[in-house]
Amino acid sequence: MNTLATLLIVDDTLSVCQVLVDMLESPEYHIETANDGFEGLLKARTLKPDLILLDVMMPGMDGFQVCQHLRTTPDLAEVPILMLTALDDQESRIKGIESGADDFITKPISPDELNARVRTIVRLNRYRRLHAERAKFDWVVEQSEDGYLVLNDEDQVTYANPKACLLLSIHPIGTHPEPVYFRATIQKQYQCHPSDLWNTWPLENPELPSPPPRYLVRPETETSQAFWLQVFQFQEPIQQAAHRIICLKDVTSQILTMRDVQAFHRLIPHKLRSPLNSMRLGIEMLAMHSAALLGGEIADLVDMALQGIYRLDQEVTDVVQYLHAPALARKGKEIQVEAVTVLTRRISDELELAPPQISLTSNLQSYQLQLSEPALERVLFELLENSKKFHPHQSPQITIEVEPTGLEQIRLRVTDDGVHLSPEQLERAWVPYYQGEKYFTGQVAGMGLGLPMVAMLIWAAGGSCLLRNRPDQPGIQVELVFPVTVPVSKPESDPVGANLRQS
């Protein structure tokens, strides 16, 4: 909104207009004049003034008629009108009120009285407009599909719109017997990822052009899929030192869609190219040498092409089923921890890597990861492929360690001897489509989707991710914490119970 108040003076006497301009001259006002009622209406439609000073006695269209026209024009119906009149009788004032005037001032006009009236009316009109705009804003925020909160400098929630109350499972602010604190509230219901970013909450890294996204994740359960919220913290100039505005945006559909798209991209070269090559080779051989081939050779080439077609059909079916699967990391399809060894060897052979050194505590082998086999395979593939992609010679030495971290959790640590990452790369590595490769060779398009895919799968399963540089030499370490199901040991023989059962 313009900081200057616009005043429109409508009077048929030029000298009176000039006197009024001189009386009201102030750096707070922008003043325009009109010399009859018709011109006044035209200028009012263009200027949308904060106040109209309107003379009553004018030829052609008097002030009462102008006032009536203004009140029937939607854009101008609420503009304050101060009528200037030499008429001091009650009948004229009643007529002016019926026409829509807000106030009157009688000629000859006192400069002090005029300025006092104008200041009061302009101030009240500005307040009315601000109140109306605030009401519209409040309505939009109240109806928004995003959650909005206002936090004070102690992280206490001082305002939460209905959507935020729903997402945080809190009652409307003001109805709680105790203060509601944002960080404490979200930690009861969500997992905060990436954890290193949340450890600095609410501070942002001033060296980054834009802050990396923070997520709140509610892991999958037997009856519901993972739920994702992205947390935005509005920066200056919207923000005030003592108050922070927070937006909670449901990005579940975007996260799942991105996961499916990336999985599809990965499946094309690894699952579709091989059968296509078989089909192409067989058909090309038939086309080039069919006249010289014997019957058995033709049959072999036809069989090669058919096998490629069968494989391609199966792979496309797998892709379609995958894209329609509710979640890769769904609980209820757990896999034993010892599968880490089998899958790692298979993937390293596929990527033509030296076999990683695997350290797996024997008593963990029977534990079950709360993660499906396809999800675990995707996680390991992304980590090993990244190690190869960013190694200076694409031949990393990789170590994989699996160890317990506490009750019903294990840590999987993947360490390579490639390169160190910059602080920005470490902080933004989990951001989808972030391209960090240019700091390495300038040729390999890396870290755009692989690590975000890992994070999505692990977070959705209720785990956590950490990325850091090796402290002893070049290379990185990725630590993943998985929830596991601890096997229940069977009770030994129970002769008393057996006797009771026999009896």
mmCIF file with all atom_site columns, C-alpha atoms in Angstrom, residues 155-352:
data_model
loop_
_atom_site.group_PDB
_atom_site.id
_atom_site.type_symbol
_atom_site.label_atom_id
_atom_site.label_alt_id
_atom_site.label_comp_id
_atom_site.label_asym_id
_atom_site.label_entity_id
_atom_site.label_seq_id
_atom_site.pdbx_PDB_ins_code
_atom_site.Cartn_x
_atom_site.Cartn_y
_atom_site.Cartn_z
_atom_site.occupancy
_atom_site.B_iso_or_equiv
_atom_site.pdbx_formal_charge
_atom_site.auth_seq_id
_atom_site.auth_comp_id
_atom_site.auth_asym_id
_atom_site.auth_atom_id
_atom_site.pdbx_PDB_model_num
ATOM 1   C CA . ASP A 1 155 ? 10.214 -21.422 20.106  1.00 0.00 ? 155 ASP A CA 1
ATOM 2   C CA . GLN A 1 156 ? 6.750  -21.160 21.611  1.00 0.00 ? 156 GLN A CA 1
ATOM 3   C CA . VAL A 1 157 ? 3.804  -21.351 19.198  1.00 0.00 ? 157 VAL A CA 1
ATOM 4   C CA . THR A 1 158 ? 1.842  -18.101 19.474  1.00 0.00 ? 158 THR A CA 1
ATOM 5   C CA . TYR A 1 159 ? -0.381 -18.748 16.443  1.00 0.00 ? 159 TYR A CA 1
ATOM 6   C CA . ALA A 1 160 ? -1.347 -21.854 14.464  1.00 0.00 ? 160 ALA A CA 1
ATOM 7   C CA . ASN A 1 161 ? -3.915 -22.008 11.684  1.00 0.00 ? 161 ASN A CA 1
ATOM 8   C CA . PRO A 1 162 ? -6.364 -24.968 11.604  1.00 0.00 ? 162 PRO A CA 1
ATOM 9   C CA . LYS A 1 163 ? -4.173 -26.984 9.218   1.00 0.00 ? 163 LYS A CA 1
ATOM 10  C CA . ALA A 1 164 ? -1.135 -26.589 11.478  1.00 0.00 ? 164 ALA A CA 1
ATOM 11  C CA . CYS A 1 165 ? -3.224 -27.679 14.472  1.00 0.00 ? 165 CYS A CA 1
ATOM 12  C CA . LEU A 1 166 ? -4.247 -30.782 12.529  1.00 0.00 ? 166 LEU A CA 1
ATOM 13  C CA . LEU A 1 167 ? -0.688 -31.609 11.385  1.00 0.00 ? 167 LEU A CA 1
ATOM 14  C CA . LEU A 1 168 ? 0.738  -31.161 14.892  1.00 0.00 ? 168 LEU A CA 1
ATOM 15  C CA . SER A 1 169 ? -2.253 -32.696 16.722  1.00 0.00 ? 169 SER A CA 1
ATOM 16  C CA . ILE A 1 170 ? -2.695 -29.646 18.928  1.00 0.00 ? 170 ILE A CA 1
ATOM 17  C CA . HIS A 1 171 ? -5.739 -27.660 19.990  1.00 0.00 ? 171 HIS A CA 1
ATOM 18  C CA . PRO A 1 172 ? -6.210 -24.034 18.866  1.00 0.00 ? 172 PRO A CA 1
ATOM 19  C CA . ILE A 1 173 ? -3.668 -21.768 20.526  1.00 0.00 ? 173 ILE A CA 1
ATOM 20  C CA . GLY A 1 174 ? -5.139 -20.185 23.620  1.00 0.00 ? 174 GLY A CA 1
ATOM 21  C CA . THR A 1 175 ? -7.059 -23.304 24.656  1.00 0.00 ? 175 THR A CA 1
ATOM 22  C CA . HIS A 1 176 ? -3.995 -25.177 26.002  1.00 0.00 ? 176 HIS A CA 1
ATOM 23  C CA . PRO A 1 177 ? -3.349 -25.082 29.744  1.00 0.00 ? 177 PRO A CA 1
ATOM 24  C CA . GLU A 1 178 ? 0.404  -25.134 29.057  1.00 0.00 ? 178 GLU A CA 1
ATOM 25  C CA . PRO A 1 179 ? 2.535  -23.361 26.403  1.00 0.00 ? 179 PRO A CA 1
ATOM 26  C CA . VAL A 1 180 ? 3.084  -25.265 23.154  1.00 0.00 ? 180 VAL A CA 1
ATOM 27  C CA . TYR A 1 181 ? 6.707  -25.418 21.987  1.00 0.00 ? 181 TYR A CA 1
ATOM 28  C CA . PHE A 1 182 ? 7.351  -26.235 18.342  1.00 0.00 ? 182 PHE A CA 1
ATOM 29  C CA . ARG A 1 183 ? 10.458 -28.444 18.572  1.00 0.00 ? 183 ARG A CA 1
ATOM 30  C CA . ALA A 1 184 ? 9.131  -30.451 21.514  1.00 0.00 ? 184 ALA A CA 1
ATOM 31  C CA . THR A 1 185 ? 5.774  -30.944 19.779  1.00 0.00 ? 185 THR A CA 1
ATOM 32  C CA . ILE A 1 186 ? 7.156  -32.216 16.465  1.00 0.00 ? 186 ILE A CA 1
ATOM 33  C CA . GLN A 1 187 ? 9.605  -34.585 18.143  1.00 0.00 ? 187 GLN A CA 1
ATOM 34  C CA . LYS A 1 188 ? 6.692  -36.438 19.759  1.00 0.00 ? 188 LYS A CA 1
ATOM 35  C CA . GLN A 1 189 ? 5.126  -37.232 16.379  1.00 0.00 ? 189 GLN A CA 1
ATOM 36  C CA . TYR A 1 190 ? 7.751  -36.960 13.633  1.00 0.00 ? 190 TYR A CA 1
ATOM 37  C CA . GLN A 1 191 ? 11.349 -37.758 12.846  1.00 0.00 ? 191 GLN A CA 1
ATOM 38  C CA . CYS A 1 192 ? 13.398 -34.685 11.932  1.00 0.00 ? 192 CYS A CA 1
ATOM 39  C CA . HIS A 1 193 ? 15.559 -35.035 8.817   1.00 0.00 ? 193 HIS A CA 1
ATOM 40  C CA . PRO A 1 194 ? 18.289 -34.290 7.904   1.00 0.00 ? 194 PRO A CA 1
ATOM 41  C CA . SER A 1 195 ? 19.255 -34.433 11.563  1.00 0.00 ? 195 SER A CA 1
ATOM 42  C CA . ASP A 1 196 ? 22.331 -32.188 11.190  1.00 0.00 ? 196 ASP A CA 1
ATOM 43  C CA . LEU A 1 197 ? 20.143 -29.365 9.857   1.00 0.00 ? 197 LEU A CA 1
ATOM 44  C CA . TRP A 1 198 ? 17.651 -29.739 12.675  1.00 0.00 ? 198 TRP A CA 1
ATOM 45  C CA . ASN A 1 199 ? 20.490 -29.673 15.200  1.00 0.00 ? 199 ASN A CA 1
ATOM 46  C CA . THR A 1 200 ? 21.040 -26.001 14.258  1.00 0.00 ? 200 THR A CA 1
ATOM 47  C CA . TRP A 1 201 ? 17.330 -25.077 14.380  1.00 0.00 ? 201 TRP A CA 1
ATOM 48  C CA . PRO A 1 202 ? 16.300 -22.301 13.975  1.00 0.00 ? 202 PRO A CA 1
ATOM 49  C CA . LEU A 1 203 ? 19.586 -20.922 12.596  1.00 0.00 ? 203 LEU A CA 1
ATOM 50  C CA . GLU A 1 204 ? 20.405 -21.101 8.883   1.00 0.00 ? 204 GLU A CA 1
ATOM 51  C CA . ASN A 1 205 ? 23.828 -21.259 7.240   1.00 0.00 ? 205 ASN A CA 1
ATOM 52  C CA . PRO A 1 206 ? 24.437 -17.681 6.014   1.00 0.00 ? 206 PRO A CA 1
ATOM 53  C CA . GLU A 1 207 ? 26.960 -18.921 3.421   1.00 0.00 ? 207 GLU A CA 1
ATOM 54  C CA . LEU A 1 208 ? 24.307 -20.846 1.479   1.00 0.00 ? 208 LEU A CA 1
ATOM 55  C CA . PRO A 1 209 ? 22.300 -18.927 -1.149  1.00 0.00 ? 209 PRO A CA 1
ATOM 56  C CA . SER A 1 210 ? 19.124 -20.730 -0.040  1.00 0.00 ? 210 SER A CA 1
ATOM 57  C CA . PRO A 1 211 ? 18.624 -22.923 3.021   1.00 0.00 ? 211 PRO A CA 1
ATOM 58  C CA . PRO A 1 212 ? 18.366 -26.683 2.360   1.00 0.00 ? 212 PRO A CA 1
ATOM 59  C CA . PRO A 1 213 ? 14.920 -28.137 3.066   1.00 0.00 ? 213 PRO A CA 1
ATOM 60  C CA . ARG A 1 214 ? 14.047 -29.627 6.429   1.00 0.00 ? 214 ARG A CA 1
ATOM 61  C CA . TYR A 1 215 ? 11.608 -32.504 6.606   1.00 0.00 ? 215 TYR A CA 1
ATOM 62  C CA . LEU A 1 216 ? 9.332  -34.013 9.216   1.00 0.00 ? 216 LEU A CA 1
ATOM 63  C CA . VAL A 1 217 ? 8.678  -37.677 8.479   1.00 0.00 ? 217 VAL A CA 1
ATOM 64  C CA . ARG A 1 218 ? 6.122  -39.993 10.023  1.00 0.00 ? 218 ARG A CA 1
ATOM 65  C CA . PRO A 1 219 ? 7.377  -43.500 9.130   1.00 0.00 ? 219 PRO A CA 1
ATOM 66  C CA . GLU A 1 220 ? 5.205  -46.120 7.499   1.00 0.00 ? 220 GLU A CA 1
ATOM 67  C CA . THR A 1 221 ? 3.070  -48.424 9.608   1.00 0.00 ? 221 THR A CA 1
ATOM 68  C CA . GLU A 1 222 ? 1.116  -51.568 8.855   1.00 0.00 ? 222 GLU A CA 1
ATOM 69  C CA . THR A 1 223 ? -1.917 -49.458 7.954   1.00 0.00 ? 223 THR A CA 1
ATOM 70  C CA . SER A 1 224 ? -0.519 -46.231 6.487   1.00 0.00 ? 224 SER A CA 1
ATOM 71  C CA . GLN A 1 225 ? 2.234  -45.049 4.185   1.00 0.00 ? 225 GLN A CA 1
ATOM 72  C CA . ALA A 1 226 ? 4.969  -42.632 5.165   1.00 0.00 ? 226 ALA A CA 1
ATOM 73  C CA . PHE A 1 227 ? 3.890  -39.011 5.619   1.00 0.00 ? 227 PHE A CA 1
ATOM 74  C CA . TRP A 1 228 ? 6.202  -36.112 4.703   1.00 0.00 ? 228 TRP A CA 1
ATOM 75  C CA . LEU A 1 229 ? 6.127  -32.463 5.688   1.00 0.00 ? 229 LEU A CA 1
ATOM 76  C CA . GLN A 1 230 ? 8.588  -29.880 4.403   1.00 0.00 ? 230 GLN A CA 1
ATOM 77  C CA . VAL A 1 231 ? 9.306  -27.058 6.837   1.00 0.00 ? 231 VAL A CA 1
ATOM 78  C CA . PHE A 1 232 ? 9.871  -23.551 5.488   1.00 0.00 ? 232 PHE A CA 1
ATOM 79  C CA . GLN A 1 233 ? 11.102 -20.717 7.687   1.00 0.00 ? 233 GLN A CA 1
ATOM 80  C CA . PHE A 1 234 ? 10.351 -17.313 6.174   1.00 0.00 ? 234 PHE A CA 1
ATOM 81  C CA . GLN A 1 235 ? 13.343 -15.009 6.111   1.00 0.00 ? 235 GLN A CA 1
ATOM 82  C CA . GLU A 1 236 ? 13.658 -11.219 6.329   1.00 0.00 ? 236 GLU A CA 1
ATOM 83  C CA . PRO A 1 237 ? 11.970 -8.876  5.552   1.00 0.00 ? 237 PRO A CA 1
ATOM 84  C CA . ILE A 1 238 ? 8.852  -10.896 6.440   1.00 0.00 ? 238 ILE A CA 1
ATOM 85  C CA . GLN A 1 239 ? 10.444 -12.128 9.628   1.00 0.00 ? 239 GLN A CA 1
ATOM 86  C CA . GLN A 1 240 ? 10.833 -10.077 12.767  1.00 0.00 ? 240 GLN A CA 1
ATOM 87  C CA . ALA A 1 241 ? 13.546 -10.690 15.312  1.00 0.00 ? 241 ALA A CA 1
ATOM 88  C CA . ALA A 1 242 ? 11.129 -11.814 18.033  1.00 0.00 ? 242 ALA A CA 1
ATOM 89  C CA . HIS A 1 243 ? 8.747  -13.757 15.774  1.00 0.00 ? 243 HIS A CA 1
ATOM 90  C CA . ARG A 1 244 ? 9.327  -16.437 13.161  1.00 0.00 ? 244 ARG A CA 1
ATOM 91  C CA . ILE A 1 245 ? 6.783  -17.523 10.577  1.00 0.00 ? 245 ILE A CA 1
ATOM 92  C CA . ILE A 1 246 ? 6.820  -21.240 9.777   1.00 0.00 ? 246 ILE A CA 1
ATOM 93  C CA . CYS A 1 247 ? 5.054  -23.060 6.948   1.00 0.00 ? 247 CYS A CA 1
ATOM 94  C CA . LEU A 1 248 ? 4.348  -26.801 7.060   1.00 0.00 ? 248 LEU A CA 1
ATOM 95  C CA . LYS A 1 249 ? 3.713  -28.201 3.580   1.00 0.00 ? 249 LYS A CA 1
ATOM 96  C CA . ASP A 1 250 ? 2.516  -31.721 2.888   1.00 0.00 ? 250 ASP A CA 1
ATOM 97  C CA . VAL A 1 251 ? 4.931  -33.013 0.212   1.00 0.00 ? 251 VAL A CA 1
ATOM 98  C CA . THR A 1 252 ? 4.100  -36.711 0.526   1.00 0.00 ? 252 THR A CA 1
ATOM 99  C CA . SER A 1 253 ? 2.802  -37.044 -3.031  1.00 0.00 ? 253 SER A CA 1
ATOM 100 C CA . GLN A 1 254 ? 5.792  -35.159 -4.497  1.00 0.00 ? 254 GLN A CA 1
ATOM 101 C CA . ILE A 1 255 ? 8.266  -37.321 -2.549  1.00 0.00 ? 255 ILE A CA 1
ATOM 102 C CA . LEU A 1 256 ? 6.613  -40.583 -3.597  1.00 0.00 ? 256 LEU A CA 1
ATOM 103 C CA . THR A 1 257 ? 6.306  -39.420 -7.197  1.00 0.00 ? 257 THR A CA 1
ATOM 104 C CA . MET A 1 258 ? 9.972  -38.435 -7.331  1.00 0.00 ? 258 MET A CA 1
ATOM 105 C CA . ARG A 1 259 ? 10.943 -41.782 -5.834  1.00 0.00 ? 259 ARG A CA 1
ATOM 106 C CA . ASP A 1 260 ? 8.944  -43.654 -8.467  1.00 0.00 ? 260 ASP A CA 1
ATOM 107 C CA . VAL A 1 261 ? 10.323 -41.524 -11.314 1.00 0.00 ? 261 VAL A CA 1
ATOM 108 C CA . GLN A 1 262 ? 13.883 -42.060 -10.189 1.00 0.00 ? 262 GLN A CA 1
ATOM 109 C CA . ALA A 1 263 ? 13.322 -45.783 -9.775  1.00 0.00 ? 263 ALA A CA 1
ATOM 110 C CA . PHE A 1 264 ? 11.947 -45.878 -13.311 1.00 0.00 ? 264 PHE A CA 1
ATOM 111 C CA . HIS A 1 265 ? 15.008 -44.025 -14.621 1.00 0.00 ? 265 HIS A CA 1
ATOM 112 C CA . ARG A 1 266 ? 17.267 -46.518 -12.875 1.00 0.00 ? 266 ARG A CA 1
ATOM 113 C CA . LEU A 1 267 ? 15.343 -49.519 -14.165 1.00 0.00 ? 267 LEU A CA 1
ATOM 114 C CA . ILE A 1 268 ? 15.535 -48.490 -17.836 1.00 0.00 ? 268 ILE A CA 1
ATOM 115 C CA . PRO A 1 269 ? 19.307 -49.035 -18.338 1.00 0.00 ? 269 PRO A CA 1
ATOM 116 C CA . HIS A 1 270 ? 19.625 -51.933 -15.899 1.00 0.00 ? 270 HIS A CA 1
ATOM 117 C CA . LYS A 1 271 ? 16.546 -53.961 -16.722 1.00 0.00 ? 271 LYS A CA 1
ATOM 118 C CA . LEU A 1 272 ? 15.462 -52.987 -20.248 1.00 0.00 ? 272 LEU A CA 1
ATOM 119 C CA . ARG A 1 273 ? 18.667 -52.509 -22.235 1.00 0.00 ? 273 ARG A CA 1
ATOM 120 C CA . SER A 1 274 ? 19.903 -56.091 -21.882 1.00 0.00 ? 274 SER A CA 1
ATOM 121 C CA . PRO A 1 275 ? 16.821 -57.775 -23.460 1.00 0.00 ? 275 PRO A CA 1
ATOM 122 C CA . LEU A 1 276 ? 16.722 -55.082 -26.134 1.00 0.00 ? 276 LEU A CA 1
ATOM 123 C CA . ASN A 1 277 ? 20.334 -55.890 -27.034 1.00 0.00 ? 277 ASN A CA 1
ATOM 124 C CA . SER A 1 278 ? 19.472 -59.582 -27.372 1.00 0.00 ? 278 SER A CA 1
ATOM 125 C CA . MET A 1 279 ? 16.533 -58.789 -29.620 1.00 0.00 ? 279 MET A CA 1
ATOM 126 C CA . ARG A 1 280 ? 18.538 -56.382 -31.766 1.00 0.00 ? 280 ARG A CA 1
ATOM 127 C CA . LEU A 1 281 ? 21.508 -58.725 -32.158 1.00 0.00 ? 281 LEU A CA 1
ATOM 128 C CA . GLY A 1 282 ? 19.366 -61.687 -33.174 1.00 0.00 ? 282 GLY A CA 1
ATOM 129 C CA . ILE A 1 283 ? 17.305 -59.742 -35.687 1.00 0.00 ? 283 ILE A CA 1
ATOM 130 C CA . GLU A 1 284 ? 20.363 -57.973 -37.146 1.00 0.00 ? 284 GLU A CA 1
ATOM 131 C CA . MET A 1 285 ? 22.100 -61.320 -37.698 1.00 0.00 ? 285 MET A CA 1
ATOM 132 C CA . LEU A 1 286 ? 18.998 -62.673 -39.421 1.00 0.00 ? 286 LEU A CA 1
ATOM 133 C CA . ALA A 1 287 ? 18.701 -59.603 -41.622 1.00 0.00 ? 287 ALA A CA 1
ATOM 134 C CA . MET A 1 288 ? 22.373 -59.591 -42.654 1.00 0.00 ? 288 MET A CA 1
ATOM 135 C CA . HIS A 1 289 ? 23.102 -63.314 -43.047 1.00 0.00 ? 289 HIS A CA 1
ATOM 136 C CA . SER A 1 290 ? 19.782 -65.085 -43.467 1.00 0.00 ? 290 SER A CA 1
ATOM 137 C CA . ALA A 1 291 ? 20.682 -66.429 -46.925 1.00 0.00 ? 291 ALA A CA 1
ATOM 138 C CA . ALA A 1 292 ? 23.880 -68.073 -45.703 1.00 0.00 ? 292 ALA A CA 1
ATOM 139 C CA . LEU A 1 293 ? 22.546 -69.397 -42.381 1.00 0.00 ? 293 LEU A CA 1
ATOM 140 C CA . LEU A 1 294 ? 21.598 -72.968 -41.784 1.00 0.00 ? 294 LEU A CA 1
ATOM 141 C CA . GLY A 1 295 ? 18.254 -73.952 -40.307 1.00 0.00 ? 295 GLY A CA 1
ATOM 142 C CA . GLY A 1 296 ? 19.678 -74.598 -36.856 1.00 0.00 ? 296 GLY A CA 1
ATOM 143 C CA . GLU A 1 297 ? 21.503 -71.262 -36.808 1.00 0.00 ? 297 GLU A CA 1
ATOM 144 C CA . ILE A 1 298 ? 18.329 -69.410 -37.795 1.00 0.00 ? 298 ILE A CA 1
ATOM 145 C CA . ALA A 1 299 ? 16.443 -71.162 -35.033 1.00 0.00 ? 299 ALA A CA 1
ATOM 146 C CA . ASP A 1 300 ? 19.108 -70.147 -32.502 1.00 0.00 ? 300 ASP A CA 1
ATOM 147 C CA . LEU A 1 301 ? 18.916 -66.477 -33.538 1.00 0.00 ? 301 LEU A CA 1
ATOM 148 C CA . VAL A 1 302 ? 15.121 -66.508 -33.477 1.00 0.00 ? 302 VAL A CA 1
ATOM 149 C CA . ASP A 1 303 ? 15.265 -68.074 -30.023 1.00 0.00 ? 303 ASP A CA 1
ATOM 150 C CA . MET A 1 304 ? 17.694 -65.344 -28.874 1.00 0.00 ? 304 MET A CA 1
ATOM 151 C CA . ALA A 1 305 ? 15.325 -62.626 -30.091 1.00 0.00 ? 305 ALA A CA 1
ATOM 152 C CA . LEU A 1 306 ? 12.314 -64.345 -28.508 1.00 0.00 ? 306 LEU A CA 1
ATOM 153 C CA . GLN A 1 307 ? 14.083 -64.691 -25.188 1.00 0.00 ? 307 GLN A CA 1
ATOM 154 C CA . GLY A 1 308 ? 14.842 -60.964 -25.317 1.00 0.00 ? 308 GLY A CA 1
ATOM 155 C CA . ILE A 1 309 ? 11.162 -60.244 -26.005 1.00 0.00 ? 309 ILE A CA 1
ATOM 156 C CA . TYR A 1 310 ? 10.074 -62.441 -23.098 1.00 0.00 ? 310 TYR A CA 1
ATOM 157 C CA . ARG A 1 311 ? 12.554 -60.757 -20.761 1.00 0.00 ? 311 ARG A CA 1
ATOM 158 C CA . LEU A 1 312 ? 11.531 -57.295 -21.925 1.00 0.00 ? 312 LEU A CA 1
ATOM 159 C CA . ASP A 1 313 ? 7.880  -58.113 -21.354 1.00 0.00 ? 313 ASP A CA 1
ATOM 160 C CA . GLN A 1 314 ? 8.665  -59.356 -17.862 1.00 0.00 ? 314 GLN A CA 1
ATOM 161 C CA . GLU A 1 315 ? 10.803 -56.336 -17.057 1.00 0.00 ? 315 GLU A CA 1
ATOM 162 C CA . VAL A 1 316 ? 8.114  -53.907 -18.234 1.00 0.00 ? 316 VAL A CA 1
ATOM 163 C CA . THR A 1 317 ? 5.607  -55.788 -16.101 1.00 0.00 ? 317 THR A CA 1
ATOM 164 C CA . ASP A 1 318 ? 7.949  -55.493 -13.121 1.00 0.00 ? 318 ASP A CA 1
ATOM 165 C CA . VAL A 1 319 ? 8.348  -51.756 -13.727 1.00 0.00 ? 319 VAL A CA 1
ATOM 166 C CA . VAL A 1 320 ? 4.593  -51.203 -13.904 1.00 0.00 ? 320 VAL A CA 1
ATOM 167 C CA . GLN A 1 321 ? 4.050  -53.225 -10.743 1.00 0.00 ? 321 GLN A CA 1
ATOM 168 C CA . TYR A 1 322 ? 6.838  -51.322 -9.022  1.00 0.00 ? 322 TYR A CA 1
ATOM 169 C CA . LEU A 1 323 ? 5.412  -47.942 -9.944  1.00 0.00 ? 323 LEU A CA 1
ATOM 170 C CA . HIS A 1 324 ? 2.048  -48.998 -8.552  1.00 0.00 ? 324 HIS A CA 1
ATOM 171 C CA . ALA A 1 325 ? 3.487  -50.452 -5.376  1.00 0.00 ? 325 ALA A CA 1
ATOM 172 C CA . PRO A 1 326 ? 2.438  -48.390 -2.314  1.00 0.00 ? 326 PRO A CA 1
ATOM 173 C CA . ALA A 1 327 ? 5.967  -48.274 -0.898  1.00 0.00 ? 327 ALA A CA 1
ATOM 174 C CA . LEU A 1 328 ? 9.306  -50.030 -1.286  1.00 0.00 ? 328 LEU A CA 1
ATOM 175 C CA . ALA A 1 329 ? 10.063 -49.819 2.395   1.00 0.00 ? 329 ALA A CA 1
ATOM 176 C CA . ARG A 1 330 ? 6.716  -51.176 3.592   1.00 0.00 ? 330 ARG A CA 1
ATOM 177 C CA . LYS A 1 331 ? 6.867  -52.939 6.913   1.00 0.00 ? 331 LYS A CA 1
ATOM 178 C CA . GLY A 1 332 ? 5.707  -56.549 7.021   1.00 0.00 ? 332 GLY A CA 1
ATOM 179 C CA . LYS A 1 333 ? 8.203  -57.490 4.295   1.00 0.00 ? 333 LYS A CA 1
ATOM 180 C CA . GLU A 1 334 ? 11.305 -57.523 6.468   1.00 0.00 ? 334 GLU A CA 1
ATOM 181 C CA . ILE A 1 335 ? 14.561 -59.102 5.383   1.00 0.00 ? 335 ILE A CA 1
ATOM 182 C CA . GLN A 1 336 ? 17.278 -60.628 7.542   1.00 0.00 ? 336 GLN A CA 1
ATOM 183 C CA . VAL A 1 337 ? 20.375 -58.546 8.229   1.00 0.00 ? 337 VAL A CA 1
ATOM 184 C CA . GLU A 1 338 ? 22.630 -61.189 6.683   1.00 0.00 ? 338 GLU A CA 1
ATOM 185 C CA . ALA A 1 339 ? 21.104 -60.257 3.297   1.00 0.00 ? 339 ALA A CA 1
ATOM 186 C CA . VAL A 1 340 ? 23.418 -57.217 3.369   1.00 0.00 ? 340 VAL A CA 1
ATOM 187 C CA . THR A 1 341 ? 26.312 -59.535 2.513   1.00 0.00 ? 341 THR A CA 1
ATOM 188 C CA . VAL A 1 342 ? 24.526 -61.326 -0.337  1.00 0.00 ? 342 VAL A CA 1
ATOM 189 C CA . LEU A 1 343 ? 23.166 -58.147 -1.910  1.00 0.00 ? 343 LEU A CA 1
ATOM 190 C CA . THR A 1 344 ? 26.477 -56.295 -1.595  1.00 0.00 ? 344 THR A CA 1
ATOM 191 C CA . ARG A 1 345 ? 28.343 -59.035 -3.453  1.00 0.00 ? 345 ARG A CA 1
ATOM 192 C CA . ARG A 1 346 ? 25.722 -59.157 -6.191  1.00 0.00 ? 346 ARG A CA 1
ATOM 193 C CA . ILE A 1 347 ? 25.718 -55.375 -6.669  1.00 0.00 ? 347 ILE A CA 1
ATOM 194 C CA . SER A 1 348 ? 29.521 -55.063 -6.599  1.00 0.00 ? 348 SER A CA 1
ATOM 195 C CA . ASP A 1 349 ? 29.725 -57.723 -9.342  1.00 0.00 ? 349 ASP A CA 1
ATOM 196 C CA . GLU A 1 350 ? 27.139 -55.812 -11.395 1.00 0.00 ? 350 GLU A CA 1
ATOM 197 C CA . LEU A 1 351 ? 29.069 -52.546 -10.974 1.00 0.00 ? 351 LEU A CA 1
ATOM 198 C CA . GLU A 1 352 ? 32.413 -54.293 -11.585 1.00 0.00 ? 352 GLU A CA 1
#
